[in-house]
Amino acid sequence: MSARNIARFWEWGRKIICVGRNYADHAIELKNAIPSEPVLFLKPPSAYVREGSPILLPFYTSSLHHEVELGVVIGKGGTAIPQSSAMEHVAGYVLCLDMTARDVQDECKSKGLPWTLAKAFNTSCPISDFIPKEKIPDPGSINLWLKVNDIVKQNGSTSQMIFSIPYLINYISEIISLEEGDLILTGTPKGVSSVQEQDELQAGIDGIVTMTFKVDRKS
């Protein structure tokens, strides 16, 4: 057994691997093609933020969007992990927000540039408490939702994912070795929208977890 506490993976985990456009309806709402293979990007561990601390608006964006996602916490590392045994490498889950500077992302896309400024800033990855694997026996069939100021904006099922969790673990680990404490963000359903300073974001997985974050501007 590792001496490190997997339930506090955000304190020592080394990377956050994100999957873009993994829900067809979300790809369509942003006028993107539905991908034939996963779209990957990274966030640094400094992106993590926990309840009680605010999501900070980057100074260079005027269109900060929420994206609610299921996060998969890796408990056993590996390279080229087969789909058939992929779930043995999962320790548990978290509810995540992939906060995105959409105007910056659109500009990066138009110039063919990486999305780092749009996706990897401090507080761009709010997360819930750790959810042990046994609490979600079928992660491919749970309901995610997000409200802004008590108005429902996103509500979708992980059954709508284009690429399943075992597929993603296999695909990612063929390219980037997975390590204990890594987090995979599995994509967002449709309904993303812009948030403003002082907005309150509440998100949940039906029957499992809820979390609340305030949006603030760096003082």
CSV table of N, CA, C and O in Angstrom, one decimal, residues 28 34 65 78 90 94 140 150 153 163 175 178 185 201 209 213-214 218:
chain,number,residue,atom,x,y,z
A,28,ILE,N,-21.3,19.9,-30.5
A,28,ILE,CA,-22.2,20.6,-31.4
A,28,ILE,C,-22.5,22.0,-31.0
A,28,ILE,O,-22.5,23.0,-31.8
A,34,ILE,N,-17.6,16.3,-34.2
A,34,ILE,CA,-17.6,15.2,-33.2
A,34,ILE,C,-16.3,14.4,-33.4
A,34,ILE,O,-16.1,13.9,-34.6
A,65,HIS,N,-16.2,30.3,-18.7
A,65,HIS,CA,-17.3,29.3,-18.8
A,65,HIS,C,-17.1,28.2,-17.8
A,65,HIS,O,-16.0,27.8,-17.5
A,78,GLY,N,0.3,2.9,-14.7
A,78,GLY,CA,0.6,1.9,-15.8
A,78,GLY,C,0.8,2.6,-17.1
A,78,GLY,O,0.4,3.8,-17.3
A,90,VAL,N,-8.5,2.3,-11.3
A,90,VAL,CA,-9.2,3.4,-10.7
A,90,VAL,C,-9.4,3.3,-9.2
A,90,VAL,O,-9.9,2.2,-8.7
A,94,VAL,N,-14.1,12.1,-8.5
A,94,VAL,CA,-14.5,13.4,-8.0
A,94,VAL,C,-15.4,14.1,-9.0
A,94,VAL,O,-15.3,13.8,-10.2
A,140,GLY,N,-20.4,4.9,-15.9
A,140,GLY,CA,-20.9,5.2,-17.2
A,140,GLY,C,-22.4,5.5,-17.3
A,140,GLY,O,-23.0,5.6,-18.3
A,150,ASP,N,-28.5,29.3,-8.7
A,150,ASP,CA,-29.7,28.4,-8.5
A,150,ASP,C,-30.5,28.2,-9.8
A,150,ASP,O,-31.6,27.6,-9.7
A,153,LYS,N,-28.1,24.9,-15.4
A,153,LYS,CA,-27.4,25.2,-16.7
A,153,LYS,C,-27.0,23.9,-17.4
A,153,LYS,O,-27.1,23.8,-18.7
A,163,PHE,N,-16.5,8.4,-25.6
A,163,PHE,CA,-15.4,7.5,-25.3
A,163,PHE,C,-15.6,7.1,-23.8
A,163,PHE,O,-15.6,8.0,-22.9
A,175,ILE,N,0.0,6.8,-24.5
A,175,ILE,CA,0.7,8.0,-24.9
A,175,ILE,C,1.5,8.7,-23.7
A,175,ILE,O,2.6,9.0,-23.8
A,178,LEU,N,0.2,6.7,-16.9
A,178,LEU,CA,-0.6,7.2,-15.8
A,178,LEU,C,0.1,6.8,-14.5
A,178,LEU,O,0.7,5.7,-14.4
A,185,LEU,N,-10.2,14.1,-16.4
A,185,LEU,CA,-11.5,14.8,-16.6
A,185,LEU,C,-12.1,14.2,-17.8
A,185,LEU,O,-11.4,14.3,-18.9
A,201,LEU,N,-21.7,28.9,-8.1
A,201,LEU,CA,-21.9,27.7,-8.9
A,201,LEU,C,-22.1,26.5,-7.9
A,201,LEU,O,-21.3,26.4,-7.0
A,209,VAL,N,-22.9,13.4,-4.4
A,209,VAL,CA,-22.1,14.6,-3.9
A,209,VAL,C,-22.6,15.9,-4.5
A,209,VAL,O,-23.2,15.9,-5.5
A,213,PHE,N,-19.2,26.7,-5.2
A,213,PHE,CA,-18.0,27.6,-5.4
A,213,PHE,C,-18.5,29.0,-5.8
A,213,PHE,O,-19.5,29.1,-6.5
A,214,LYS,N,-17.9,30.0,-5.2
A,214,LYS,CA,-18.1,31.4,-5.6
A,214,LYS,C,-17.1,31.9,-6.6
A,214,LYS,O,-15.9,31.5,-6.5
A,218,LYS,N,-9.4,38.3,-8.6
A,218,LYS,CA,-8.1,38.4,-7.8
A,218,LYS,C,-7.9,39.8,-7.3
A,218,LYS,O,-8.0,40.7,-8.1
